[in-house]
Amino acid sequence: MKSLPKAGKRTSLILLGATALLVVLAFVLVLTRGAGAPVDPRSPEGVVQSYVTSLLAGDQEQAAALLTTQATKDCPFGANPDRTDLRVALLSTKLTGTGATVLVSITETRVRGPFGLGESGYEDSFVLVPRQDSWAINSAPWPLLACTAPAVK
C-alpha cells in the first residue's frame, strides 16, 4: 500500500501546482484579449488599425496596399520578424498641415522557461500622408513593416 507524501513534499507539490496554474491562467488571459473597437477606416487611426490587423493576420498584400510607394522602397532587409507575439494599442493621433502621426504602444510577449512569461514594450509612431479620400502610411515602426522578400537575382 502506498503512503501519502510527507508534509514537506506535499507543500512543495501544492506550491508547484499553484504556480503552474497561475502561469497557465496568465497565458490564457494574454491570448484571449479582445481586439480594440473599430474606428473610421478612412481616418489615420483607422488606416493604422486596418494595417496592423492585416499584418498580424499574415495578410502582407493587404497591409502593403496601405503603404506609400516610398514606404515600400524604404523597407529594410529582414523586417518581417514573427509577429505572433506582438500587441499594438493606439495612444494618440496628431494632425499636421502635411499629414498625421499616430502614436502606438507595441508590446512583445515571450514565454521563457517553464514558468516565465516576459513582456517588453515601447512607444513608436506611424507617419501618414493624405491619399485621395483616405490616408497612406509613409513610415511604420520596424517590427510592423509589411515588407516582401527581395527578389533573388
PDB file of C-alpha atoms in Angstrom:
ATOM      1  CA  MET A   1       0.000   0.000   0.000  1.00  0.00           C
ATOM      2  CA  LYS A   2       1.320   3.463  -0.912  1.00  0.00           C
ATOM      3  CA  SER A   3       1.792   6.030   1.775  1.00  0.00           C
ATOM      4  CA  LEU A   4       0.947   9.712   1.442  1.00  0.00           C
ATOM      5  CA  PRO A   5       3.833  12.086   0.742  1.00  0.00           C
ATOM      6  CA  LYS A   6       5.413  13.670   3.759  1.00  0.00           C
ATOM      7  CA  ALA A   7       4.225  17.139   4.779  1.00  0.00           C
ATOM      8  CA  GLY A   8       7.297  18.910   3.284  1.00  0.00           C
ATOM      9  CA  LYS A   9       6.889  17.189  -0.083  1.00  0.00           C
ATOM     10  CA  ARG A  10       3.142  17.825  -0.087  1.00  0.00           C
ATOM     11  CA  THR A  11       3.689  21.562   0.478  1.00  0.00           C
ATOM     12  CA  SER A  12       6.199  21.689  -2.374  1.00  0.00           C
ATOM     13  CA  LEU A  13       3.799  19.877  -4.693  1.00  0.00           C
ATOM     14  CA  ILE A  14       0.968  22.258  -3.776  1.00  0.00           C
ATOM     15  CA  LEU A  15       3.170  25.319  -4.387  1.00  0.00           C
ATOM     16  CA  LEU A  16       4.396  23.906  -7.685  1.00  0.00           C
ATOM     17  CA  GLY A  17       0.828  23.159  -8.798  1.00  0.00           C
ATOM     18  CA  ALA A  18      -0.413  26.607  -7.778  1.00  0.00           C
ATOM     19  CA  THR A  19       2.462  28.300  -9.630  1.00  0.00           C
ATOM     20  CA  ALA A  20       1.814  26.256 -12.772  1.00  0.00           C
ATOM     21  CA  LEU A  21      -1.887  27.104 -12.587  1.00  0.00           C
ATOM     22  CA  LEU A  22      -1.132  30.846 -12.305  1.00  0.00           C
ATOM     23  CA  VAL A  23       1.242  30.729 -15.275  1.00  0.00           C
ATOM     24  CA  VAL A  24      -1.325  28.912 -17.421  1.00  0.00           C
ATOM     25  CA  LEU A  25      -4.051  31.370 -16.357  1.00  0.00           C
ATOM     26  CA  ALA A  26      -1.856  34.373 -17.217  1.00  0.00           C
ATOM     27  CA  PHE A  27      -1.020  32.863 -20.597  1.00  0.00           C
ATOM     28  CA  VAL A  28      -4.712  32.254 -21.372  1.00  0.00           C
ATOM     29  CA  LEU A  29      -5.573  35.840 -20.404  1.00  0.00           C
ATOM     30  CA  VAL A  30      -2.900  37.225 -22.720  1.00  0.00           C
ATOM     31  CA  LEU A  31      -4.088  35.080 -25.627  1.00  0.00           C
ATOM     32  CA  THR A  32      -7.780  35.851 -25.201  1.00  0.00           C
ATOM     33  CA  ARG A  33      -7.610  39.636 -25.041  1.00  0.00           C
ATOM     34  CA  GLY A  34     -10.139  41.189 -27.361  1.00  0.00           C
ATOM     35  CA  ALA A  35      -9.294  43.475 -30.231  1.00  0.00           C
ATOM     36  CA  GLY A  36      -9.826  47.211 -29.987  1.00  0.00           C
ATOM     37  CA  ALA A  37     -13.034  48.855 -31.131  1.00  0.00           C
ATOM     38  CA  PRO A  38     -13.052  49.620 -34.866  1.00  0.00           C
ATOM     39  CA  VAL A  39     -12.638  53.237 -35.924  1.00  0.00           C
ATOM     40  CA  ASP A  40     -13.444  55.036 -39.179  1.00  0.00           C
ATOM     41  CA  PRO A  41     -11.330  53.110 -41.729  1.00  0.00           C
ATOM     42  CA  ARG A  42     -10.586  56.331 -43.660  1.00  0.00           C
ATOM     43  CA  SER A  43      -9.147  58.144 -40.618  1.00  0.00           C
ATOM     44  CA  PRO A  44      -5.436  57.949 -39.747  1.00  0.00           C
ATOM     45  CA  GLU A  45      -6.287  55.709 -36.769  1.00  0.00           C
ATOM     46  CA  GLY A  46      -8.472  53.500 -38.975  1.00  0.00           C
ATOM     47  CA  VAL A  47      -5.760  53.093 -41.604  1.00  0.00           C
ATOM     48  CA  VAL A  48      -3.247  52.121 -38.902  1.00  0.00           C
ATOM     49  CA  GLN A  49      -5.772  49.733 -37.342  1.00  0.00           C
ATOM     50  CA  SER A  50      -6.506  48.099 -40.733  1.00  0.00           C
ATOM     51  CA  TYR A  51      -2.794  47.865 -41.480  1.00  0.00           C
ATOM     52  CA  VAL A  52      -1.871  46.283 -38.141  1.00  0.00           C
ATOM     53  CA  THR A  53      -4.862  43.902 -38.251  1.00  0.00           C
ATOM     54  CA  SER A  54      -3.912  42.727 -41.757  1.00  0.00           C
ATOM     55  CA  LEU A  55      -0.246  42.419 -40.873  1.00  0.00           C
ATOM     56  CA  LEU A  56      -0.822  40.415 -37.684  1.00  0.00           C
ATOM     57  CA  ALA A  57      -3.250  38.153 -39.574  1.00  0.00           C
ATOM     58  CA  GLY A  58      -0.460  37.412 -42.068  1.00  0.00           C
ATOM     59  CA  ASP A  59      -2.009  39.305 -44.999  1.00  0.00           C
ATOM     60  CA  GLN A  60       1.110  41.064 -46.290  1.00  0.00           C
ATOM     61  CA  GLU A  61      -0.524  42.192 -49.540  1.00  0.00           C
ATOM     62  CA  GLN A  62      -3.490  43.872 -47.825  1.00  0.00           C
ATOM     63  CA  ALA A  63      -1.153  45.608 -45.379  1.00  0.00           C
ATOM     64  CA  ALA A  64       1.263  46.706 -48.116  1.00  0.00           C
ATOM     65  CA  ALA A  65      -1.645  48.279 -50.036  1.00  0.00           C
ATOM     66  CA  LEU A  66      -1.917  50.836 -47.211  1.00  0.00           C
ATOM     67  CA  LEU A  67       1.715  51.963 -47.623  1.00  0.00           C
ATOM     68  CA  THR A  68       3.041  54.731 -49.845  1.00  0.00           C
ATOM     69  CA  THR A  69       5.423  53.808 -52.656  1.00  0.00           C
ATOM     70  CA  GLN A  70       8.251  55.401 -50.677  1.00  0.00           C
ATOM     71  CA  ALA A  71       7.476  53.290 -47.611  1.00  0.00           C
ATOM     72  CA  THR A  72       7.712  50.078 -49.617  1.00  0.00           C
ATOM     73  CA  LYS A  73      11.072  51.207 -51.058  1.00  0.00           C
ATOM     74  CA  ASP A  74      12.432  52.053 -47.592  1.00  0.00           C
ATOM     75  CA  CYS A  75      11.693  48.593 -46.233  1.00  0.00           C
ATOM     76  CA  PRO A  76      14.949  47.168 -44.828  1.00  0.00           C
ATOM     77  CA  PHE A  77      16.043  43.583 -45.325  1.00  0.00           C
ATOM     78  CA  GLY A  78      14.857  41.310 -42.511  1.00  0.00           C
ATOM     79  CA  ALA A  79      11.917  43.496 -41.471  1.00  0.00           C
ATOM     80  CA  ASN A  80       9.483  40.584 -41.345  1.00  0.00           C
ATOM     81  CA  PRO A  81      10.044  39.025 -37.942  1.00  0.00           C
ATOM     82  CA  ASP A  82       7.489  36.661 -36.403  1.00  0.00           C
ATOM     83  CA  ARG A  83       4.660  38.949 -35.287  1.00  0.00           C
ATOM     84  CA  THR A  84       2.556  36.428 -33.369  1.00  0.00           C
ATOM     85  CA  ASP A  85       3.832  37.790 -30.074  1.00  0.00           C
ATOM     86  CA  LEU A  86       3.047  41.485 -30.691  1.00  0.00           C
ATOM     87  CA  ARG A  87       0.214  43.612 -29.325  1.00  0.00           C
ATOM     88  CA  VAL A  88      -0.403  47.128 -30.607  1.00  0.00           C
ATOM     89  CA  ALA A  89      -2.512  49.805 -28.909  1.00  0.00           C
ATOM     90  CA  LEU A  90      -3.403  53.270 -30.189  1.00  0.00           C
ATOM     91  CA  LEU A  91      -2.186  56.041 -27.891  1.00  0.00           C
ATOM     92  CA  SER A  92      -2.778  59.292 -29.761  1.00  0.00           C
ATOM     93  CA  THR A  93      -3.076  60.991 -33.132  1.00  0.00           C
ATOM     94  CA  LYS A  94      -1.611  64.331 -34.140  1.00  0.00           C
ATOM     95  CA  LEU A  95      -2.744  66.001 -37.349  1.00  0.00           C
ATOM     96  CA  THR A  96      -0.289  68.351 -39.043  1.00  0.00           C
ATOM     97  CA  GLY A  97      -0.579  70.540 -42.099  1.00  0.00           C
ATOM     98  CA  THR A  98       1.001  67.850 -44.279  1.00  0.00           C
ATOM     99  CA  GLY A  99      -0.108  64.599 -42.667  1.00  0.00           C
ATOM    100  CA  ALA A 100      -0.694  62.769 -39.423  1.00  0.00           C
ATOM    101  CA  THR A 101       1.315  60.939 -36.787  1.00  0.00           C
ATOM    102  CA  VAL A 102      -0.295  58.027 -34.954  1.00  0.00           C
ATOM    103  CA  LEU A 103       1.480  57.072 -31.727  1.00  0.00           C
ATOM    104  CA  VAL A 104       1.137  53.422 -30.696  1.00  0.00           C
ATOM    105  CA  SER A 105       2.288  51.199 -27.869  1.00  0.00           C
ATOM    106  CA  ILE A 106       3.943  47.973 -29.020  1.00  0.00           C
ATOM    107  CA  THR A 107       4.159  45.109 -26.543  1.00  0.00           C
ATOM    108  CA  GLU A 108       6.094  41.925 -27.222  1.00  0.00           C
ATOM    109  CA  THR A 109       5.245  38.863 -25.137  1.00  0.00           C
ATOM    110  CA  ARG A 110       7.625  35.937 -24.837  1.00  0.00           C
ATOM    111  CA  VAL A 111       7.385  32.721 -22.919  1.00  0.00           C
ATOM    112  CA  ARG A 112      10.740  31.987 -21.301  1.00  0.00           C
ATOM    113  CA  GLY A 113      11.324  28.741 -19.499  1.00  0.00           C
ATOM    114  CA  PRO A 114       8.655  26.632 -17.875  1.00  0.00           C
ATOM    115  CA  PHE A 115       7.341  29.390 -15.582  1.00  0.00           C
ATOM    116  CA  GLY A 116       8.334  32.624 -17.249  1.00  0.00           C
ATOM    117  CA  LEU A 117       6.138  34.973 -19.215  1.00  0.00           C
ATOM    118  CA  GLY A 118       8.045  38.111 -20.157  1.00  0.00           C
ATOM    119  CA  GLU A 119       6.808  41.316 -21.722  1.00  0.00           C
ATOM    120  CA  SER A 120       8.632  44.281 -23.074  1.00  0.00           C
ATOM    121  CA  GLY A 121       7.070  47.338 -24.603  1.00  0.00           C
ATOM    122  CA  TYR A 122       7.789  50.707 -26.095  1.00  0.00           C
ATOM    123  CA  GLU A 123       6.097  53.517 -27.981  1.00  0.00           C
ATOM    124  CA  ASP A 124       6.626  54.269 -31.654  1.00  0.00           C
ATOM    125  CA  SER A 125       4.711  56.056 -34.375  1.00  0.00           C
ATOM    126  CA  PHE A 126       3.270  55.736 -37.841  1.00  0.00           C
ATOM    127  CA  VAL A 127       3.574  58.711 -40.182  1.00  0.00           C
ATOM    128  CA  LEU A 128       0.714  59.075 -42.657  1.00  0.00           C
ATOM    129  CA  VAL A 129       0.095  61.283 -45.666  1.00  0.00           C
ATOM    130  CA  PRO A 130      -3.242  62.113 -47.304  1.00  0.00           C
ATOM    131  CA  ARG A 131      -4.284  59.906 -50.222  1.00  0.00           C
ATOM    132  CA  GLN A 132      -7.500  60.801 -52.086  1.00  0.00           C
ATOM    133  CA  ASP A 133     -10.288  60.296 -49.505  1.00  0.00           C
ATOM    134  CA  SER A 134      -8.128  58.367 -47.022  1.00  0.00           C
ATOM    135  CA  TRP A 135      -4.562  58.129 -45.724  1.00  0.00           C
ATOM    136  CA  ALA A 136      -1.436  56.142 -46.609  1.00  0.00           C
ATOM    137  CA  ILE A 137       1.334  55.067 -44.252  1.00  0.00           C
ATOM    138  CA  ASN A 138       4.625  56.721 -45.168  1.00  0.00           C
ATOM    139  CA  SER A 139       6.637  55.118 -42.353  1.00  0.00           C
ATOM    140  CA  ALA A 140       5.903  52.415 -39.802  1.00  0.00           C
ATOM    141  CA  PRO A 141       7.707  51.047 -36.752  1.00  0.00           C
ATOM    142  CA  TRP A 142      10.294  48.402 -37.675  1.00  0.00           C
ATOM    143  CA  PRO A 143       8.547  45.315 -36.287  1.00  0.00           C
ATOM    144  CA  LEU A 144       5.390  46.329 -38.150  1.00  0.00           C
ATOM    145  CA  LEU A 145       6.674  46.674 -41.707  1.00  0.00           C
ATOM    146  CA  ALA A 146       4.813  44.863 -44.480  1.00  0.00           C
ATOM    147  CA  CYS A 147       7.912  44.051 -46.495  1.00  0.00           C
ATOM    148  CA  THR A 148       8.091  41.474 -49.190  1.00  0.00           C
ATOM    149  CA  ALA A 149      11.190  39.387 -49.673  1.00  0.00           C
ATOM    150  CA  PRO A 150      13.658  40.960 -52.100  1.00  0.00           C
ATOM    151  CA  ALA A 151      13.879  39.289 -55.491  1.00  0.00           C
ATOM    152  CA  VAL A 152      16.734  36.829 -55.844  1.00  0.00           C
ATOM    153  CA  LYS A 153      18.935  37.516 -58.880  1.00  0.00           C
TER     154      LYS A 153
END
